[in-house]
Amino acid sequence: MHKARTSPITSKSLAVTCVLLALCVALPGQPAHAVDCPRDGTLIAGAGDYRPYNIVEGNAVSGMDFEVIETILNKMGCRLTKVPLPWARHLNAMQNGTVDIATPVTKTPDREAFAHFTARYIVADEILFVTAGTRPRYKSLASFFEQGNRLGVIREYAYGGDFPKLKEAYSGQIETTDSLELNLKQLVLGRVDAILGETFVVSAEIAKLRLADKIKVTDVVVASEPNYIMFAKKSVSAEFVAAFDAELQAIKDSGDFERITGKYRSAEVLY
């Protein structure tokens, strides 16, 4: 009876196979979640000037959201084109599938009809802002309206908290504009008694317009809402969004998400 042995050829083949497998695992630039990129590899994102999340200067688009998104897409082997777009046109383009991405957004039933949403991206607080000399006598949006005050909001913006149920009852006390800049100017001119907006975004716009001595934040928090990145259903598959989600969680777990977003808390990046 002969003792079994491994042939030299088999040993060599196994060694080569192991080396090849190791190289495949370590090979840089390979997407961690293999899924085809939409639109032949380059997705399109719309953007309005919504600092620090979206920063639009002429045709140049940057900002915290896009650095996060491009970090993830790069890991997935995809690219990104950023296009300045007013919000109403951006939503229409998402519905038509001519634009793929909008961020940061709140989740609404209307939007869920035409868009996929990632898992929670950030949490944003919506707060009342008033003129510097004002001493608010209210602690909620309901009491603000009950006292006869007028509120400035932005058209097509999905506000959270009590706003959706209060806007019908107090529609005569709500003034709508097409931009945050116009909203703030309405406040300074005394045409509204407060505006509603996300704390950091409104504060950044106040600084940009040099209105810090004229407008202040209150302690009236109307909503603390999770925000998401949304993808157009007509152009992006649910499978792609699931793979994107996995990469978003991975950069949060690794600390890369905080490294990217943390620097956008400083004024130097905003202007």
mmCIF file of C-alpha atoms in Angstrom:
data_model
loop_
_atom_site.group_PDB
_atom_site.id
_atom_site.type_symbol
_atom_site.label_atom_id
_atom_site.label_comp_id
_atom_site.label_asym_id
_atom_site.label_seq_id
_atom_site.Cartn_x
_atom_site.Cartn_y
_atom_site.Cartn_z
ATOM 1 C CA MET A 1 0.000 0.000 0.000
ATOM 2 C CA HIS A 2 1.440 3.286 -1.131
ATOM 3 C CA LYS A 3 1.180 6.461 0.917
ATOM 4 C CA ALA A 4 -0.816 9.149 -0.918
ATOM 5 C CA ARG A 5 1.066 12.294 -1.815
ATOM 6 C CA THR A 6 0.281 15.606 -3.476
ATOM 7 C CA SER A 7 1.847 16.039 -6.857
ATOM 8 C CA PRO A 8 4.233 18.987 -7.293
ATOM 9 C CA ILE A 9 2.023 20.322 -10.133
ATOM 10 C CA THR A 10 -1.093 20.397 -7.933
ATOM 11 C CA SER A 11 0.750 22.205 -5.128
ATOM 12 C CA LYS A 12 2.027 24.813 -7.529
ATOM 13 C CA SER A 13 -1.425 25.302 -9.039
ATOM 14 C CA LEU A 14 -2.939 25.794 -5.611
ATOM 15 C CA ALA A 15 -0.274 28.328 -4.692
ATOM 16 C CA VAL A 16 -0.896 30.315 -7.873
ATOM 17 C CA THR A 17 -4.654 30.229 -7.268
ATOM 18 C CA CYS A 18 -4.227 31.565 -3.726
ATOM 19 C CA VAL A 19 -2.038 34.413 -4.952
ATOM 20 C CA LEU A 20 -4.575 35.339 -7.627
ATOM 21 C CA LEU A 21 -7.415 35.315 -5.105
ATOM 22 C CA ALA A 22 -5.436 37.540 -2.762
ATOM 23 C CA LEU A 23 -4.743 39.987 -5.579
ATOM 24 C CA CYS A 24 -8.411 40.082 -6.528
ATOM 25 C CA VAL A 25 -9.434 40.876 -2.965
ATOM 26 C CA ALA A 26 -6.796 43.583 -2.600
ATOM 27 C CA LEU A 27 -7.163 45.103 -6.071
ATOM 28 C CA PRO A 28 -7.867 48.835 -5.628
ATOM 29 C CA GLY A 29 -10.734 50.598 -7.367
ATOM 30 C CA GLN A 30 -13.084 47.639 -7.378
ATOM 31 C CA PRO A 31 -16.622 48.532 -6.220
ATOM 32 C CA ALA A 32 -17.480 46.875 -2.905
ATOM 33 C CA HIS A 33 -21.060 46.292 -4.031
ATOM 34 C CA ALA A 34 -21.102 45.200 -7.679
ATOM 35 C CA VAL A 35 -24.047 46.846 -9.419
ATOM 36 C CA ASP A 36 -24.315 48.562 -12.784
ATOM 37 C CA CYS A 37 -24.147 52.362 -12.721
ATOM 38 C CA PRO A 38 -27.211 54.082 -14.187
ATOM 39 C CA ARG A 39 -27.000 56.307 -17.252
ATOM 40 C CA ASP A 40 -23.877 54.596 -18.689
ATOM 41 C CA GLY A 41 -21.850 55.341 -15.574
ATOM 42 C CA THR A 42 -22.513 59.040 -14.915
ATOM 43 C CA LEU A 43 -25.440 60.061 -12.730
ATOM 44 C CA ILE A 44 -26.905 63.575 -12.812
ATOM 45 C CA ALA A 45 -27.678 65.569 -9.657
ATOM 46 C CA GLY A 46 -29.547 68.866 -9.544
ATOM 47 C CA ALA A 47 -28.577 71.547 -7.037
ATOM 48 C CA GLY A 48 -29.798 74.828 -5.612
ATOM 49 C CA ASP A 49 -27.730 77.035 -3.300
ATOM 50 C CA TYR A 50 -28.571 75.429 0.049
ATOM 51 C CA ARG A 51 -25.408 75.823 2.102
ATOM 52 C CA PRO A 52 -23.555 73.907 3.372
ATOM 53 C CA TYR A 53 -25.323 70.945 1.778
ATOM 54 C CA ASN A 54 -25.369 72.372 -1.774
ATOM 55 C CA ILE A 55 -23.150 75.311 -2.782
ATOM 56 C CA VAL A 56 -23.866 76.898 -6.170
ATOM 57 C CA GLU A 57 -21.681 79.686 -7.524
ATOM 58 C CA GLY A 58 -22.545 80.387 -11.164
ATOM 59 C CA ASN A 59 -22.293 77.041 -12.907
ATOM 60 C CA ALA A 60 -19.979 75.572 -10.257
ATOM 61 C CA VAL A 61 -21.625 73.157 -7.819
ATOM 62 C CA SER A 62 -20.019 71.813 -4.644
ATOM 63 C CA GLY A 63 -20.961 71.274 -1.005
ATOM 64 C CA MET A 64 -21.151 68.683 1.720
ATOM 65 C CA ASP A 65 -23.763 66.460 0.081
ATOM 66 C CA PHE A 66 -21.874 66.190 -3.165
ATOM 67 C CA GLU A 67 -18.598 65.350 -1.478
ATOM 68 C CA VAL A 68 -20.390 62.534 0.365
ATOM 69 C CA ILE A 69 -22.180 61.348 -2.779
ATOM 70 C CA GLU A 70 -19.057 61.443 -4.960
ATOM 71 C CA THR A 71 -17.072 59.556 -2.312
ATOM 72 C CA ILE A 72 -19.679 56.793 -2.418
ATOM 73 C CA LEU A 73 -20.094 56.762 -6.215
ATOM 74 C CA ASN A 74 -16.331 56.555 -6.634
ATOM 75 C CA LYS A 75 -16.337 53.430 -4.469
ATOM 76 C CA MET A 76 -19.087 52.029 -6.708
ATOM 77 C CA GLY A 77 -17.214 52.838 -9.912
ATOM 78 C CA CYS A 78 -19.655 55.582 -10.950
ATOM 79 C CA ARG A 79 -19.317 59.305 -11.739
ATOM 80 C CA LEU A 80 -21.446 62.388 -11.050
ATOM 81 C CA THR A 81 -22.499 65.447 -13.072
ATOM 82 C CA LYS A 82 -23.899 68.360 -11.028
ATOM 83 C CA VAL A 83 -26.355 70.834 -12.583
ATOM 84 C CA PRO A 84 -27.667 74.076 -10.993
ATOM 85 C CA LEU A 85 -31.480 73.864 -10.913
ATOM 86 C CA PRO A 86 -34.285 75.794 -9.166
ATOM 87 C CA TRP A 87 -36.115 73.464 -6.780
ATOM 88 C CA ALA A 88 -39.447 73.302 -8.647
ATOM 89 C CA ARG A 89 -37.677 72.408 -11.925
ATOM 90 C CA HIS A 90 -35.485 69.940 -10.040
ATOM 91 C CA LEU A 91 -38.548 68.051 -8.756
ATOM 92 C CA ASN A 92 -40.062 67.960 -12.255
ATOM 93 C CA ALA A 93 -36.796 66.605 -13.662
ATOM 94 C CA MET A 94 -36.759 63.898 -10.967
ATOM 95 C CA GLN A 95 -40.292 62.874 -11.906
ATOM 96 C CA ASN A 96 -39.337 62.726 -15.598
ATOM 97 C CA GLY A 97 -36.085 60.860 -14.922
ATOM 98 C CA THR A 98 -33.946 63.487 -16.667
ATOM 99 C CA VAL A 99 -32.159 64.112 -13.333
ATOM 100 C CA ASP A 100 -31.228 61.232 -11.008
ATOM 101 C CA ILE A 101 -30.456 62.713 -7.572
ATOM 102 C CA ALA A 102 -31.822 65.318 -5.150
ATOM 103 C CA THR A 103 -30.420 65.998 -1.680
ATOM 104 C CA PRO A 104 -31.013 66.631 1.171
ATOM 105 C CA VAL A 105 -34.756 65.986 1.155
ATOM 106 C CA THR A 106 -37.555 64.971 3.482
ATOM 107 C CA LYS A 107 -39.666 61.942 2.656
ATOM 108 C CA THR A 108 -43.264 62.627 1.593
ATOM 109 C CA PRO A 109 -45.936 60.384 0.007
ATOM 110 C CA ASP A 110 -45.910 62.521 -3.160
ATOM 111 C CA ARG A 111 -42.153 62.099 -3.550
ATOM 112 C CA GLU A 112 -42.251 58.383 -2.766
ATOM 113 C CA ALA A 113 -44.389 57.967 -5.892
ATOM 114 C CA PHE A 114 -41.473 58.919 -8.152
ATOM 115 C CA ALA A 115 -38.326 58.470 -6.038
ATOM 116 C CA HIS A 116 -36.325 55.902 -4.077
ATOM 117 C CA PHE A 117 -34.921 57.099 -0.736
ATOM 118 C CA THR A 118 -31.730 56.131 1.035
ATOM 119 C CA ALA A 119 -31.661 55.333 4.729
ATOM 120 C CA ARG A 120 -31.457 58.425 6.940
ATOM 121 C CA TYR A 121 -28.697 60.719 5.747
ATOM 122 C CA ILE A 122 -28.807 63.518 8.353
ATOM 123 C CA VAL A 123 -31.216 64.967 10.938
ATOM 124 C CA ALA A 124 -32.185 68.629 10.457
ATOM 125 C CA ASP A 125 -33.906 70.948 12.949
ATOM 126 C CA GLU A 126 -36.417 73.479 11.575
ATOM 127 C CA ILE A 127 -36.542 76.597 13.773
ATOM 128 C CA LEU A 128 -38.207 80.014 13.738
ATOM 129 C CA PHE A 129 -36.021 83.043 12.983
ATOM 130 C CA VAL A 130 -37.103 86.590 13.873
ATOM 131 C CA THR A 131 -35.741 90.138 13.672
ATOM 132 C CA ALA A 132 -33.042 90.988 16.205
ATOM 133 C CA GLY A 133 -35.198 93.246 18.389
ATOM 134 C CA THR A 134 -38.081 90.779 18.721
ATOM 135 C CA ARG A 135 -38.943 89.084 22.037
ATOM 136 C CA PRO A 136 -41.079 86.067 21.128
ATOM 137 C CA ARG A 137 -44.052 85.373 23.426
ATOM 138 C CA TYR A 138 -44.697 81.924 21.976
ATOM 139 C CA LYS A 139 -43.162 78.486 22.475
ATOM 140 C CA SER A 140 -44.652 76.658 19.506
ATOM 141 C CA LEU A 141 -45.712 77.282 15.908
ATOM 142 C CA ALA A 142 -49.364 76.898 16.959
ATOM 143 C CA SER A 143 -49.102 79.688 19.543
ATOM 144 C CA PHE A 144 -47.171 81.812 17.007
ATOM 145 C CA PHE A 145 -50.174 81.645 14.661
ATOM 146 C CA GLU A 146 -52.721 82.007 17.477
ATOM 147 C CA GLN A 147 -51.179 85.369 18.351
ATOM 148 C CA GLY A 148 -51.815 86.601 14.807
ATOM 149 C CA ASN A 149 -48.236 86.445 13.567
ATOM 150 C CA ARG A 150 -47.288 86.020 9.906
ATOM 151 C CA LEU A 151 -44.843 83.330 8.747
ATOM 152 C CA GLY A 152 -42.547 83.336 5.721
ATOM 153 C CA VAL A 153 -41.939 80.045 3.900
ATOM 154 C CA ILE A 154 -40.429 78.882 0.597
ATOM 155 C CA ARG A 155 -42.604 77.548 -2.212
ATOM 156 C CA GLU A 156 -42.455 73.756 -2.733
ATOM 157 C CA TYR A 157 -40.351 73.227 0.407
ATOM 158 C CA ALA A 158 -41.604 70.279 2.488
ATOM 159 C CA TYR A 159 -41.676 71.613 6.078
ATOM 160 C CA GLY A 160 -42.210 69.144 8.900
ATOM 161 C CA GLY A 161 -43.525 69.095 12.445
ATOM 162 C CA ASP A 162 -46.855 70.871 12.983
ATOM 163 C CA PHE A 163 -46.582 72.969 9.824
ATOM 164 C CA PRO A 164 -48.514 70.648 7.446
ATOM 165 C CA LYS A 165 -51.600 70.528 9.697
ATOM 166 C CA LEU A 166 -51.432 74.221 10.626
ATOM 167 C CA LYS A 167 -50.912 75.663 7.141
ATOM 168 C CA GLU A 168 -54.544 75.139 6.110
ATOM 169 C CA ALA A 169 -56.024 76.688 9.254
ATOM 170 C CA TYR A 170 -53.674 79.685 9.088
ATOM 171 C CA SER A 171 -53.168 80.052 5.328
ATOM 172 C CA GLY A 172 -53.978 83.775 5.526
ATOM 173 C CA GLN A 173 -50.964 84.272 7.823
ATOM 174 C CA ILE A 174 -48.451 82.542 5.566
ATOM 175 C CA GLU A 175 -46.402 84.396 2.943
ATOM 176 C CA THR A 176 -44.664 82.328 0.241
ATOM 177 C CA THR A 177 -41.529 83.273 -1.700
ATOM 178 C CA ASP A 178 -39.324 81.430 -4.176
ATOM 179 C CA SER A 179 -36.040 81.555 -2.252
ATOM 180 C CA LEU A 180 -34.516 81.773 1.216
ATOM 181 C CA GLU A 181 -32.911 85.103 0.321
ATOM 182 C CA LEU A 182 -36.302 86.624 -0.518
ATOM 183 C CA ASN A 183 -37.746 85.089 2.632
ATOM 184 C CA LEU A 184 -35.103 86.762 4.811
ATOM 185 C CA LYS A 185 -35.602 90.099 3.072
ATOM 186 C CA GLN A 186 -39.331 89.847 3.758
ATOM 187 C CA LEU A 187 -38.490 89.382 7.431
ATOM 188 C CA VAL A 188 -36.128 92.383 7.558
ATOM 189 C CA LEU A 189 -38.756 94.562 5.824
ATOM 190 C CA GLY A 190 -41.360 93.563 8.425
ATOM 191 C CA ARG A 191 -43.662 91.836 5.934
ATOM 192 C CA VAL A 192 -43.541 88.660 8.045
ATOM 193 C CA ASP A 193 -42.929 88.171 11.777
ATOM 194 C CA ALA A 194 -40.757 85.056 11.455
ATOM 195 C CA ILE A 195 -39.411 82.650 8.879
ATOM 196 C CA LEU A 196 -39.098 78.900 9.217
ATOM 197 C CA GLY A 197 -35.980 77.027 8.152
ATOM 198 C CA GLU A 198 -33.222 74.547 8.953
ATOM 199 C CA THR A 199 -30.898 76.024 11.565
ATOM 200 C CA PHE A 200 -27.548 75.768 9.829
ATOM 201 C CA VAL A 201 -28.828 76.583 6.338
ATOM 202 C CA VAL A 202 -30.637 79.750 7.413
ATOM 203 C CA SER A 203 -27.693 80.818 9.583
ATOM 204 C CA ALA A 204 -25.348 80.406 6.606
ATOM 205 C CA GLU A 205 -27.629 82.500 4.386
ATOM 206 C CA ILE A 206 -27.896 85.195 7.067
ATOM 207 C CA ALA A 207 -24.101 85.382 7.196
ATOM 208 C CA LYS A 208 -23.860 85.437 3.391
ATOM 209 C CA LEU A 209 -26.288 88.377 3.172
ATOM 210 C CA ARG A 210 -24.565 90.192 6.072
ATOM 211 C CA LEU A 211 -27.792 90.211 8.109
ATOM 212 C CA ALA A 212 -26.416 88.797 11.379
ATOM 213 C CA ASP A 213 -27.130 92.086 13.187
ATOM 214 C CA LYS A 214 -30.735 92.119 11.956
ATOM 215 C CA ILE A 215 -31.947 88.509 12.370
ATOM 216 C CA LYS A 216 -31.662 86.014 15.213
ATOM 217 C CA VAL A 217 -32.644 82.436 15.891
ATOM 218 C CA THR A 218 -35.362 81.583 18.437
ATOM 219 C CA ASP A 219 -35.619 78.489 20.624
ATOM 220 C CA VAL A 220 -38.862 77.430 18.914
ATOM 221 C CA VAL A 221 -38.085 74.106 17.241
ATOM 222 C CA VAL A 222 -40.900 73.240 14.842
ATOM 223 C CA ALA A 223 -39.473 69.965 13.564
ATOM 224 C CA SER A 224 -36.512 67.657 13.929
ATOM 225 C CA GLU A 225 -36.646 65.710 10.716
ATOM 226 C CA PRO A 226 -34.555 62.973 9.151
ATOM 227 C CA ASN A 227 -33.315 63.951 5.705
ATOM 228 C CA TYR A 228 -32.476 61.630 2.834
ATOM 229 C CA ILE A 229 -30.837 61.418 -0.562
ATOM 230 C CA MET A 230 -33.436 60.546 -3.189
ATOM 231 C CA PHE A 231 -33.042 58.909 -6.597
ATOM 232 C CA ALA A 232 -35.446 59.068 -9.544
ATOM 233 C CA LYS A 233 -37.305 55.778 -10.038
ATOM 234 C CA LYS A 234 -37.393 56.305 -13.807
ATOM 235 C CA SER A 235 -33.613 56.327 -14.123
ATOM 236 C CA VAL A 236 -32.199 54.529 -11.049
ATOM 237 C CA SER A 237 -33.026 51.016 -9.853
ATOM 238 C CA ALA A 238 -33.898 50.028 -6.292
ATOM 239 C CA GLU A 239 -30.927 47.626 -6.376
ATOM 240 C CA PHE A 240 -28.534 50.494 -7.087
ATOM 241 C CA VAL A 241 -29.977 52.543 -4.201
ATOM 242 C CA ALA A 242 -29.581 49.549 -1.850
ATOM 243 C CA ALA A 243 -25.901 49.264 -2.850
ATOM 244 C CA PHE A 244 -25.464 53.036 -2.381
ATOM 245 C CA ASP A 245 -27.067 52.711 1.061
ATOM 246 C CA ALA A 246 -24.593 50.011 2.052
ATOM 247 C CA GLU A 247 -21.702 52.283 1.088
ATOM 248 C CA LEU A 248 -23.240 55.217 2.973
ATOM 249 C CA GLN A 249 -23.386 53.098 6.116
ATOM 250 C CA ALA A 250 -19.807 51.919 5.526
ATOM 251 C CA ILE A 251 -18.401 55.473 5.446
ATOM 252 C CA LYS A 252 -20.386 56.322 8.592
ATOM 253 C CA ASP A 253 -18.936 53.274 10.341
ATOM 254 C CA SER A 254 -15.400 54.104 9.226
ATOM 255 C CA GLY A 255 -15.521 57.740 10.341
ATOM 256 C CA ASP A 256 -15.156 59.084 6.791
ATOM 257 C CA PHE A 257 -18.656 60.575 6.900
ATOM 258 C CA GLU A 258 -17.822 62.698 9.962
ATOM 259 C CA ARG A 259 -14.461 63.645 8.443
ATOM 260 C CA ILE A 260 -16.215 64.951 5.304
ATOM 261 C CA THR A 261 -19.182 66.647 6.950
ATOM 262 C CA GLY A 262 -17.266 68.095 9.896
ATOM 263 C CA LYS A 263 -15.317 70.592 7.812
ATOM 264 C CA TYR A 264 -18.543 72.067 6.411
ATOM 265 C CA ARG A 265 -19.376 73.406 9.854
ATOM 266 C CA SER A 266 -16.825 76.221 9.393
ATOM 267 C CA ALA A 267 -17.520 79.546 7.680
ATOM 268 C CA GLU A 268 -14.330 79.288 5.594
ATOM 269 C CA VAL A 269 -15.882 76.556 3.460
ATOM 270 C CA LEU A 270 -19.147 78.434 2.945
ATOM 271 C CA TYR A 271 -17.847 81.622 1.324
#
